[in-house]
Short mmCIF file of C-alpha atoms and ligand atoms in Angstrom, two decimals:
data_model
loop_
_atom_site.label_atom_id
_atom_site.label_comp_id
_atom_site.label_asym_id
_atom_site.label_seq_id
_atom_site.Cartn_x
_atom_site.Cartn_y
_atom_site.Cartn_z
CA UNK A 1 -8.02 -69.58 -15.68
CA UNK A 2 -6.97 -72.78 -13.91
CA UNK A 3 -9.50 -72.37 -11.18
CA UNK A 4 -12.26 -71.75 -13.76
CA UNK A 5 -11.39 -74.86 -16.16
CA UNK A 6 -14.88 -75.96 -17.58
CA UNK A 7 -17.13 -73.46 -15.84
CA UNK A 8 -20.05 -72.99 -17.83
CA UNK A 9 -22.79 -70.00 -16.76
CA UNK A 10 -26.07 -70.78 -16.38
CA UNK A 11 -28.98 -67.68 -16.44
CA UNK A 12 -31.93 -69.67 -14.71
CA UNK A 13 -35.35 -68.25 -15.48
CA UNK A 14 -38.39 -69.33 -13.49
CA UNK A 15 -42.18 -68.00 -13.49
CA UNK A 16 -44.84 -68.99 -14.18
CA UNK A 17 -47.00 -69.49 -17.34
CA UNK A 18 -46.84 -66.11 -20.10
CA UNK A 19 -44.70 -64.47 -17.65
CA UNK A 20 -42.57 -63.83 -20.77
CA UNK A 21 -39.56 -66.50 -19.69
CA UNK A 22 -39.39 -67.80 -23.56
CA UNK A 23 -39.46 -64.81 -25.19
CA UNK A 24 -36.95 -63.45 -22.87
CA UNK A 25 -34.67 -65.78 -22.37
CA UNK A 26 -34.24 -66.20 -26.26
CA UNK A 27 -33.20 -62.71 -26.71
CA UNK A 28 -31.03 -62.60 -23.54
CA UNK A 29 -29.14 -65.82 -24.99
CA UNK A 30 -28.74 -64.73 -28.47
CA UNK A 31 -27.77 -60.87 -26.55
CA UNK A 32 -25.16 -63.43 -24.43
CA UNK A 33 -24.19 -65.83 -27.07
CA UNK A 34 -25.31 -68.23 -24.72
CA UNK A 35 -27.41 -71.77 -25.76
CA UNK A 36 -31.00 -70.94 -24.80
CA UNK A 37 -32.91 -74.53 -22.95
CA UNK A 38 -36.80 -74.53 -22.47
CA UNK A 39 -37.29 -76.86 -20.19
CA UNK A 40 -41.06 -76.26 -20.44
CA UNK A 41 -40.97 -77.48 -23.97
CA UNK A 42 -39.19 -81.03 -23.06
CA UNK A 43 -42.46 -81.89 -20.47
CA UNK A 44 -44.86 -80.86 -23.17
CA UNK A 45 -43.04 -83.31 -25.45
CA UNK A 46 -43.55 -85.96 -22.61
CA UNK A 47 -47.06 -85.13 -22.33
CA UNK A 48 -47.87 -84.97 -26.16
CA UNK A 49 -46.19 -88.76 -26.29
CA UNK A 50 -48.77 -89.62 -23.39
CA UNK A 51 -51.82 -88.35 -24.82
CA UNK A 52 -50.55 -90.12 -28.16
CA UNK A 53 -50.49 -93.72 -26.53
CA UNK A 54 -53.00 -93.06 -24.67
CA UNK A 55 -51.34 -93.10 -20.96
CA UNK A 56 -52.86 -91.09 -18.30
CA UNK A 57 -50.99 -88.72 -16.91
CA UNK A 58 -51.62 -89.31 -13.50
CA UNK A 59 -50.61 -93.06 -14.47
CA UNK A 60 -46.18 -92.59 -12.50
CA UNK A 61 -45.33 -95.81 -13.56
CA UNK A 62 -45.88 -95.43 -17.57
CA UNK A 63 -45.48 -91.55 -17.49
CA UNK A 64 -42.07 -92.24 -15.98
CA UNK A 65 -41.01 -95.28 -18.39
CA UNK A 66 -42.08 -92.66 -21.64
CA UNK A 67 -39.92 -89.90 -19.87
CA UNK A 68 -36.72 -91.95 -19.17
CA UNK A 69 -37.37 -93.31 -23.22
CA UNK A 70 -38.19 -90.40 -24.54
CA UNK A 71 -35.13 -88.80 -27.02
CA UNK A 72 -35.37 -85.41 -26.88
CA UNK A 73 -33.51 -82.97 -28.90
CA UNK A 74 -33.74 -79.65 -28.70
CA UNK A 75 -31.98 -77.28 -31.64
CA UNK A 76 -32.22 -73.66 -31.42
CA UNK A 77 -36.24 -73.05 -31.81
CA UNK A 78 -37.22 -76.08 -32.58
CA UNK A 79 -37.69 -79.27 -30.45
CA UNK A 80 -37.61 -83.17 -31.73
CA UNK A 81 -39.06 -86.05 -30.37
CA UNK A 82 -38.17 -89.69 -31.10
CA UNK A 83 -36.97 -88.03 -34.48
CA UNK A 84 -39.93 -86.14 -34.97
CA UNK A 85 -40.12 -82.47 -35.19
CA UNK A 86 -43.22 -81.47 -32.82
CA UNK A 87 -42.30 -77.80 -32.11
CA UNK A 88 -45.98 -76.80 -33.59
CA UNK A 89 -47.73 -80.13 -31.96
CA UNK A 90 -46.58 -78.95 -28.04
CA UNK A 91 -47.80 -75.46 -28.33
CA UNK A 92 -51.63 -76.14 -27.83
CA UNK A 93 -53.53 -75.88 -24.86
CA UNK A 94 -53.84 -79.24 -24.58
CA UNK A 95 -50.67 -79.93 -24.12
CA UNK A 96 -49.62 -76.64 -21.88
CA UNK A 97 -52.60 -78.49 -19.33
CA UNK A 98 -50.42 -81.99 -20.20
CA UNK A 99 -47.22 -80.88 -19.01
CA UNK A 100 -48.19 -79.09 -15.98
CA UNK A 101 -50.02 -82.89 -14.86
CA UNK A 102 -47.06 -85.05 -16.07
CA UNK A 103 -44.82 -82.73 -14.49
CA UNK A 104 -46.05 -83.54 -11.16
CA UNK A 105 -44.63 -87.34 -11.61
CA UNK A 106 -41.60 -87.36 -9.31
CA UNK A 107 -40.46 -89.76 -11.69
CA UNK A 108 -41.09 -87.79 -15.05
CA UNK A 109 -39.19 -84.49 -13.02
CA UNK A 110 -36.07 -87.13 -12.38
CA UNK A 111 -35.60 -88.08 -15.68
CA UNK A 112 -36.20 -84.35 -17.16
CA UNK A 113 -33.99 -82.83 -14.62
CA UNK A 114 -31.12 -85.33 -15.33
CA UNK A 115 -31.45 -84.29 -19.31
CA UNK A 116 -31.38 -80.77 -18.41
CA UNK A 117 -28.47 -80.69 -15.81
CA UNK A 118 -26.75 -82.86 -18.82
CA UNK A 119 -27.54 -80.18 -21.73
CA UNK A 120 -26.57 -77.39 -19.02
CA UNK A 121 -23.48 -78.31 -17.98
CA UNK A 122 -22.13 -78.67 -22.01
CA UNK A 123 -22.12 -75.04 -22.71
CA UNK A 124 -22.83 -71.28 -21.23
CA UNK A 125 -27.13 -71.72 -21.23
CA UNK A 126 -30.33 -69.24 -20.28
CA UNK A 127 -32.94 -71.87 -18.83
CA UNK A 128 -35.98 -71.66 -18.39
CA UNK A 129 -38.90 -73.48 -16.32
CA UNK A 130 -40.10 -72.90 -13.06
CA UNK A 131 -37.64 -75.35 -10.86
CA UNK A 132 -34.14 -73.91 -12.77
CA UNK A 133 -33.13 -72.28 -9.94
CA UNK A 134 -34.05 -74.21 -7.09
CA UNK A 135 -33.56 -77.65 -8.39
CA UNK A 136 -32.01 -77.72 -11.41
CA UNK A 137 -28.94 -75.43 -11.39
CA UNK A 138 -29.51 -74.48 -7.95
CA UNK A 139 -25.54 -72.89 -7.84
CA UNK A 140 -26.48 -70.99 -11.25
CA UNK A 141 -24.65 -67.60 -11.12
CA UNK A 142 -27.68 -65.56 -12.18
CA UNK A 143 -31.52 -66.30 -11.18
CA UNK A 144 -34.47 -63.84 -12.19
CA UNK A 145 -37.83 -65.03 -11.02
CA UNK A 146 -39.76 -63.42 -13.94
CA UNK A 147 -43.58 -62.55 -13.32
CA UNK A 148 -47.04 -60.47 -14.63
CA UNK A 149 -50.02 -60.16 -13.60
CA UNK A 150 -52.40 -63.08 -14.44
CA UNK A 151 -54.44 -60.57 -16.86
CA UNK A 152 -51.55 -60.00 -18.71
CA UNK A 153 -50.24 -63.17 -18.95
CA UNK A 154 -53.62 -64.37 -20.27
CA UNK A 155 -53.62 -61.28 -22.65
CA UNK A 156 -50.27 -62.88 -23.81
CA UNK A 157 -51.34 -66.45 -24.09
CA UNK A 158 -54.17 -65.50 -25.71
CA UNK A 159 -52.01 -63.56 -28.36
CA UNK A 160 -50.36 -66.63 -29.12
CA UNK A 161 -52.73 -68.89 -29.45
CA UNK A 162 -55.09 -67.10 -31.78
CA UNK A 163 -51.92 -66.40 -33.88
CA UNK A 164 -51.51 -70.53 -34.24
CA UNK A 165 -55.49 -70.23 -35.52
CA UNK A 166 -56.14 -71.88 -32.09
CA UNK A 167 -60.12 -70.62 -30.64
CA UNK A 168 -60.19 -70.21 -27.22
CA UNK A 169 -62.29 -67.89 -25.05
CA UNK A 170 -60.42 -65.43 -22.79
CA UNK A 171 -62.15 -66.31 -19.62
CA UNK A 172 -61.83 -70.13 -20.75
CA UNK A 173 -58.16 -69.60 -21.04
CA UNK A 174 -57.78 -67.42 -17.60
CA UNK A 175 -59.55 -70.17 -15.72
CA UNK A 176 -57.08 -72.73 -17.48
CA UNK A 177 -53.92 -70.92 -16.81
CA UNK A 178 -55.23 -69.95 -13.25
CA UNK A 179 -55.47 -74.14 -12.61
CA UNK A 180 -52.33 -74.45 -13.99
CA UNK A 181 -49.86 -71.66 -11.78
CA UNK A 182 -51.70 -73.25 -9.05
CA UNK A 183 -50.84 -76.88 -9.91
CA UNK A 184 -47.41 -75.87 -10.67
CA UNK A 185 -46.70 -74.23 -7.61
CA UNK A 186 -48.68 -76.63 -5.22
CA UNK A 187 -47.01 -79.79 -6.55
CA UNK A 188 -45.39 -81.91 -3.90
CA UNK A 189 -42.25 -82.56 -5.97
CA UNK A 190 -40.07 -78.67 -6.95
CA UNK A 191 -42.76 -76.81 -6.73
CA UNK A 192 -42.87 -73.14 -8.61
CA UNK A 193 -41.02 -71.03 -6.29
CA UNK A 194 -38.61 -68.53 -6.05
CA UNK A 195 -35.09 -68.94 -4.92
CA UNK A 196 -34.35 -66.92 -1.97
CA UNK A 197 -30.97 -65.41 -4.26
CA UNK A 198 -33.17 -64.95 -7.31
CA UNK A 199 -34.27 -60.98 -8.51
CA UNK A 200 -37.76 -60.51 -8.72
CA UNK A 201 -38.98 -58.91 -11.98
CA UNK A 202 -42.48 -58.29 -12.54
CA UNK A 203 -42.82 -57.68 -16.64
CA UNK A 204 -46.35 -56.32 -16.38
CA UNK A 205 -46.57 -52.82 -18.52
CA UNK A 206 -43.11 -53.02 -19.39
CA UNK A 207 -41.64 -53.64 -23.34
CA UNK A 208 -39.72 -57.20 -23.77
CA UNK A 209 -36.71 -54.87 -24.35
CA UNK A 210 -36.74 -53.60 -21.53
CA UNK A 211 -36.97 -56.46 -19.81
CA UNK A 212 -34.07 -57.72 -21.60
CA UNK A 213 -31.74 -54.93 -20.50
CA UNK A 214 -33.09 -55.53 -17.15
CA UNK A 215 -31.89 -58.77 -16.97
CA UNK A 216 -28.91 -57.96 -18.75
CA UNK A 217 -27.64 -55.47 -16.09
CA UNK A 218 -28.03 -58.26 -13.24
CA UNK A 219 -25.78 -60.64 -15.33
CA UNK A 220 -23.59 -58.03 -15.67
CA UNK A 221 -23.35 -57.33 -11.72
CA UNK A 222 -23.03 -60.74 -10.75
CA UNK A 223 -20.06 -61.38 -13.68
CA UNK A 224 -18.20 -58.23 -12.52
CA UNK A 225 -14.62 -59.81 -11.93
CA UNK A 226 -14.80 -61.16 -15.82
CA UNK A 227 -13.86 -65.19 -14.37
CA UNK A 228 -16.67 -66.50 -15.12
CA UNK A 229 -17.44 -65.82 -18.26
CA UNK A 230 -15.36 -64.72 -21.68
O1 DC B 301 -43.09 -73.21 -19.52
P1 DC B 301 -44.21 -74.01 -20.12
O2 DC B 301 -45.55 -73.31 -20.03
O3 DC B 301 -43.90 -74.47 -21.52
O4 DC B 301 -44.30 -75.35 -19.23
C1 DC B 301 -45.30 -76.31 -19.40
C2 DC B 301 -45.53 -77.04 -18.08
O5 DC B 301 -44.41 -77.82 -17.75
C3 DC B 301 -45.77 -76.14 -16.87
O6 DC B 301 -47.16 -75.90 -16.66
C4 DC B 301 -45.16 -76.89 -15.72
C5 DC B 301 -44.14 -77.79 -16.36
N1 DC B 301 -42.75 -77.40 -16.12
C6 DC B 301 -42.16 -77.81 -14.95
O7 DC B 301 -42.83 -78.43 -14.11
N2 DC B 301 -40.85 -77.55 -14.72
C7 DC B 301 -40.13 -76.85 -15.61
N3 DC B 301 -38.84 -76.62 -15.35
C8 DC B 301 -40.72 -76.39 -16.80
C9 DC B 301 -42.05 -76.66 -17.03
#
Protein backbone atom coordinates (compact mmCIF):
# COMPACT_ATOMS: atom_id res chain seq x y z
CA UNK A 1 0.00 0.00 0.00
CA UNK A 2 2.86 2.43 -0.63
CA UNK A 3 0.63 5.03 -2.14
CA UNK A 4 -1.79 4.75 0.81
CA UNK A 5 0.98 4.97 3.72
CA UNK A 6 -0.87 6.81 6.65
CA UNK A 7 -4.25 7.38 5.05
CA UNK A 8 -6.71 7.61 7.63
CA UNK A 9 -10.76 7.77 6.58
CA UNK A 10 -12.71 10.27 7.80
CA UNK A 11 -16.95 9.85 7.71
CA UNK A 12 -17.88 13.67 8.14
CA UNK A 13 -21.36 14.21 9.51
CA UNK A 14 -22.98 17.64 9.39
CA UNK A 15 -26.70 18.87 10.29
CA UNK A 16 -28.02 20.59 12.25
CA UNK A 17 -29.23 20.38 15.91
CA UNK A 18 -31.27 16.65 16.84
CA UNK A 19 -30.82 15.75 13.35
CA UNK A 20 -29.57 12.48 14.93
CA UNK A 21 -25.57 13.13 13.94
CA UNK A 22 -24.48 11.78 17.64
CA UNK A 23 -26.48 9.03 17.88
CA UNK A 24 -25.55 8.04 14.45
CA UNK A 25 -22.32 8.55 14.10
CA UNK A 26 -21.62 6.48 17.37
CA UNK A 27 -23.14 3.43 16.00
CA UNK A 28 -21.67 3.89 12.47
CA UNK A 29 -18.08 4.13 14.24
CA UNK A 30 -18.42 1.34 16.60
CA UNK A 31 -20.29 -0.63 13.12
CA UNK A 32 -16.69 0.72 11.36
CA UNK A 33 -14.31 0.31 14.16
CA UNK A 34 -13.62 3.72 13.53
CA UNK A 35 -12.83 6.57 16.57
CA UNK A 36 -16.09 8.53 16.78
CA UNK A 37 -15.19 12.87 17.33
CA UNK A 38 -18.12 15.26 18.39
CA UNK A 39 -17.00 18.25 17.56
CA UNK A 40 -20.22 19.79 18.95
CA UNK A 41 -19.25 18.62 22.36
CA UNK A 42 -15.60 20.41 22.31
CA UNK A 43 -17.53 24.15 21.69
CA UNK A 44 -19.95 23.34 24.46
CA UNK A 45 -16.91 22.68 26.65
CA UNK A 46 -15.61 26.19 25.49
CA UNK A 47 -18.80 27.73 26.23
CA UNK A 48 -19.41 26.01 29.70
CA UNK A 49 -15.64 27.43 30.66
CA UNK A 50 -17.08 30.97 29.52
CA UNK A 51 -20.17 31.05 31.36
CA UNK A 52 -17.96 29.69 34.39
CA UNK A 53 -15.57 32.84 34.40
CA UNK A 54 -17.94 34.79 33.52
CA UNK A 55 -16.76 35.91 29.80
CA UNK A 56 -19.29 36.89 27.33
CA UNK A 57 -19.50 35.10 24.54
CA UNK A 58 -19.66 37.67 22.14
CA UNK A 59 -16.41 38.99 24.04
CA UNK A 60 -13.44 37.32 20.55
CA UNK A 61 -10.65 38.35 22.38
CA UNK A 62 -11.21 36.24 25.81
CA UNK A 63 -13.48 33.58 24.09
CA UNK A 64 -10.51 32.97 21.81
CA UNK A 65 -7.64 33.03 24.63
CA UNK A 66 -10.10 30.19 26.74
CA UNK A 67 -10.35 28.20 23.37
CA UNK A 68 -6.61 28.14 22.39
CA UNK A 69 -6.10 27.18 26.56
CA UNK A 70 -8.61 25.06 26.85
CA UNK A 71 -7.31 21.02 27.16
CA UNK A 72 -9.74 19.06 25.81
CA UNK A 73 -9.91 15.39 25.86
CA UNK A 74 -12.28 13.50 24.49
CA UNK A 75 -12.46 9.43 25.38
CA UNK A 76 -15.04 7.36 23.87
CA UNK A 77 -18.45 8.96 25.46
CA UNK A 78 -17.16 11.03 27.65
CA UNK A 79 -15.45 14.47 27.29
CA UNK A 80 -12.78 16.23 29.86
CA UNK A 81 -11.99 19.60 30.37
CA UNK A 82 -8.89 21.05 32.08
CA UNK A 83 -9.01 17.51 33.83
CA UNK A 84 -12.47 17.66 34.61
CA UNK A 85 -15.03 15.29 33.43
CA UNK A 86 -18.07 17.62 32.20
CA UNK A 87 -19.83 15.15 29.83
CA UNK A 88 -23.22 15.73 32.05
CA UNK A 89 -22.36 19.70 32.64
CA UNK A 90 -22.38 20.43 28.45
CA UNK A 91 -25.60 18.71 27.78
CA UNK A 92 -28.03 21.51 29.06
CA UNK A 93 -29.70 23.99 27.16
CA UNK A 94 -27.72 26.46 28.36
CA UNK A 95 -24.89 25.41 27.06
CA UNK A 96 -26.34 23.94 23.50
CA UNK A 97 -27.41 28.13 23.18
CA UNK A 98 -23.44 28.71 24.47
CA UNK A 99 -21.81 26.89 21.84
CA UNK A 100 -23.79 27.91 18.96
CA UNK A 101 -22.68 31.94 20.18
CA UNK A 102 -19.00 31.05 20.94
CA UNK A 103 -18.90 29.19 17.87
CA UNK A 104 -19.36 32.19 15.84
CA UNK A 105 -15.78 33.60 17.17
CA UNK A 106 -13.56 33.19 14.12
CA UNK A 107 -11.04 32.82 16.62
CA UNK A 108 -12.74 30.08 18.92
CA UNK A 109 -13.55 28.04 15.22
CA UNK A 110 -9.48 28.36 14.54
CA UNK A 111 -8.42 26.93 17.51
CA UNK A 112 -11.30 24.07 17.53
CA UNK A 113 -10.72 23.27 13.98
CA UNK A 114 -6.89 22.91 14.48
CA UNK A 115 -7.73 20.28 17.54
CA UNK A 116 -10.03 18.47 15.39
CA UNK A 117 -7.96 18.23 12.08
CA UNK A 118 -5.17 17.06 14.82
CA UNK A 119 -7.46 14.20 16.51
CA UNK A 120 -8.64 13.35 12.78
CA UNK A 121 -5.75 12.81 11.12
CA UNK A 122 -4.40 10.12 14.14
CA UNK A 123 -6.77 7.42 13.31
CA UNK A 124 -9.83 6.20 10.86
CA UNK A 125 -12.77 8.83 12.64
CA UNK A 126 -16.82 9.52 12.06
CA UNK A 127 -17.08 13.41 12.84
CA UNK A 128 -19.50 15.17 13.53
CA UNK A 129 -20.54 19.06 13.58
CA UNK A 130 -21.90 21.10 11.06
CA UNK A 131 -18.50 22.50 9.25
CA UNK A 132 -16.78 18.63 8.99
CA UNK A 133 -17.17 18.57 5.59
CA UNK A 134 -16.66 21.84 4.29
CA UNK A 135 -13.98 23.08 6.54
CA UNK A 136 -12.69 20.65 8.53
CA UNK A 137 -11.91 17.51 6.49
CA UNK A 138 -13.05 19.07 3.42
CA UNK A 139 -11.14 15.94 1.24
CA UNK A 140 -13.01 13.40 3.71
CA UNK A 141 -13.88 10.29 1.59
CA UNK A 142 -17.48 10.08 2.82
CA UNK A 143 -19.89 13.19 3.70
CA UNK A 144 -23.70 12.69 4.69
CA UNK A 145 -25.46 15.92 5.42
CA UNK A 146 -27.90 14.37 7.97
CA UNK A 147 -31.35 16.24 8.53
CA UNK A 148 -35.29 16.10 10.12
CA UNK A 149 -37.76 18.08 10.24
CA UNK A 150 -37.59 20.80 12.97
CA UNK A 151 -40.72 19.01 14.79
CA UNK A 152 -38.88 16.06 15.05
CA UNK A 153 -35.79 17.24 16.00
CA UNK A 154 -37.50 19.15 18.84
CA UNK A 155 -39.48 15.88 19.64
CA UNK A 156 -35.89 14.45 19.99
CA UNK A 157 -34.32 17.16 22.02
CA UNK A 158 -37.03 17.24 24.07
CA UNK A 159 -36.63 13.38 24.74
CA UNK A 160 -33.35 14.03 25.95
CA UNK A 161 -33.62 16.60 28.00
CA UNK A 162 -36.51 15.49 30.14
CA UNK A 163 -34.54 12.17 30.45
CA UNK A 164 -31.49 14.40 32.22
CA UNK A 165 -34.64 15.69 34.66
CA UNK A 166 -34.13 18.96 32.66
CA UNK A 167 -37.97 21.11 32.44
CA UNK A 168 -38.38 22.73 29.42
CA UNK A 169 -41.55 23.56 27.48
CA UNK A 170 -41.83 22.19 23.91
CA UNK A 171 -42.63 25.41 22.23
CA UNK A 172 -39.83 27.06 24.56
CA UNK A 173 -37.42 24.56 23.22
CA UNK A 174 -38.67 24.82 19.34
CA UNK A 175 -38.22 28.56 19.49
CA UNK A 176 -34.63 27.90 21.05
CA UNK A 177 -33.48 25.37 18.60
CA UNK A 178 -35.18 27.39 15.71
CA UNK A 179 -32.61 30.54 16.90
CA UNK A 180 -30.02 28.28 17.01
CA UNK A 181 -30.07 26.34 13.14
CA UNK A 182 -30.47 29.83 12.15
CA UNK A 183 -27.40 31.22 13.98
CA UNK A 184 -25.47 28.28 12.94
CA UNK A 185 -26.10 28.50 9.46
CA UNK A 186 -26.06 32.41 9.12
CA UNK A 187 -22.68 32.80 10.85
CA UNK A 188 -20.13 34.70 8.85
CA UNK A 189 -17.30 32.27 9.67
CA UNK A 190 -18.22 28.07 8.16
CA UNK A 191 -21.47 28.47 8.26
CA UNK A 192 -23.93 25.17 8.45
CA UNK A 193 -24.00 24.06 4.98
CA UNK A 194 -23.86 21.27 2.90
CA UNK A 195 -20.98 20.21 0.80
CA UNK A 196 -21.83 20.11 -2.75
CA UNK A 197 -20.24 16.06 -2.67
CA UNK A 198 -22.11 15.32 0.53
CA UNK A 199 -25.54 12.73 0.40
CA UNK A 200 -28.46 14.22 1.70
CA UNK A 201 -30.36 12.11 4.27
CA UNK A 202 -33.37 13.33 5.81
CA UNK A 203 -33.92 10.92 9.14
CA UNK A 204 -37.48 12.12 9.71
CA UNK A 205 -39.90 8.85 10.22
CA UNK A 206 -37.16 6.61 9.74
CA UNK A 207 -35.55 4.07 12.77
CA UNK A 208 -31.75 5.06 13.80
CA UNK A 209 -31.01 1.61 12.26
CA UNK A 210 -31.95 2.34 9.39
CA UNK A 211 -30.27 5.22 9.16
CA UNK A 212 -27.22 3.48 10.07
CA UNK A 213 -27.35 1.01 7.19
CA UNK A 214 -28.05 3.94 5.10
CA UNK A 215 -25.01 5.45 5.77
CA UNK A 216 -23.27 2.34 5.84
CA UNK A 217 -24.03 1.49 2.16
CA UNK A 218 -22.55 5.02 0.99
CA UNK A 219 -19.24 4.19 2.84
CA UNK A 220 -19.31 1.14 1.29
CA UNK A 221 -19.69 2.70 -2.40
CA UNK A 222 -17.22 5.22 -2.00
CA UNK A 223 -14.50 2.42 -0.39
CA UNK A 224 -15.22 0.02 -3.29
CA UNK A 225 -11.51 -0.62 -4.51
CA UNK A 226 -10.65 -1.75 -0.64
CA UNK A 227 -7.32 1.09 -0.64
CA UNK A 228 -8.53 3.06 1.55
CA UNK A 229 -9.49 1.36 4.22
CA UNK A 230 -8.57 -2.33 5.89
O1 LIG B 1 -23.78 19.45 17.74
P1 LIG B 1 -24.07 20.25 18.97
O2 LIG B 1 -25.54 20.57 19.12
O3 LIG B 1 -23.50 19.61 20.21
O4 LIG B 1 -23.28 21.64 18.78
C1 LIG B 1 -23.39 22.71 19.67
C2 LIG B 1 -23.11 24.01 18.93
O5 LIG B 1 -21.75 24.07 18.54
C3 LIG B 1 -23.91 24.22 17.65
O6 LIG B 1 -25.12 24.94 17.90
C4 LIG B 1 -22.99 24.98 16.74
C5 LIG B 1 -21.61 24.66 17.26
N1 LIG B 1 -20.84 23.78 16.38
C6 LIG B 1 -20.15 24.35 15.34
O7 LIG B 1 -20.26 25.56 15.12
N2 LIG B 1 -19.35 23.58 14.56
C7 LIG B 1 -19.25 22.27 14.76
N3 LIG B 1 -18.45 21.55 13.97
C8 LIG B 1 -19.97 21.65 15.80
C9 LIG B 1 -20.78 22.43 16.59
Amino acid sequence: MADTQQKRVTVAIDGPAGSGKSTIAKRLADRLGFTYIDTGAMYRAVALWAMRQGVDFGDMHRTEQLALAAEIDLAPGRIALNGEDITEAIRTQEASNGASKISAVPGVRRAMVAKQRELGERTNAVMEGRDIGTVVFPQAQVKIFLDAALAERVRRRLVDLTAKGEQIDGEELAAQMKERDERDSTRADSPLSQAPDAVYLDSTGMAIEEVVENILKVVRARMTNGREYH
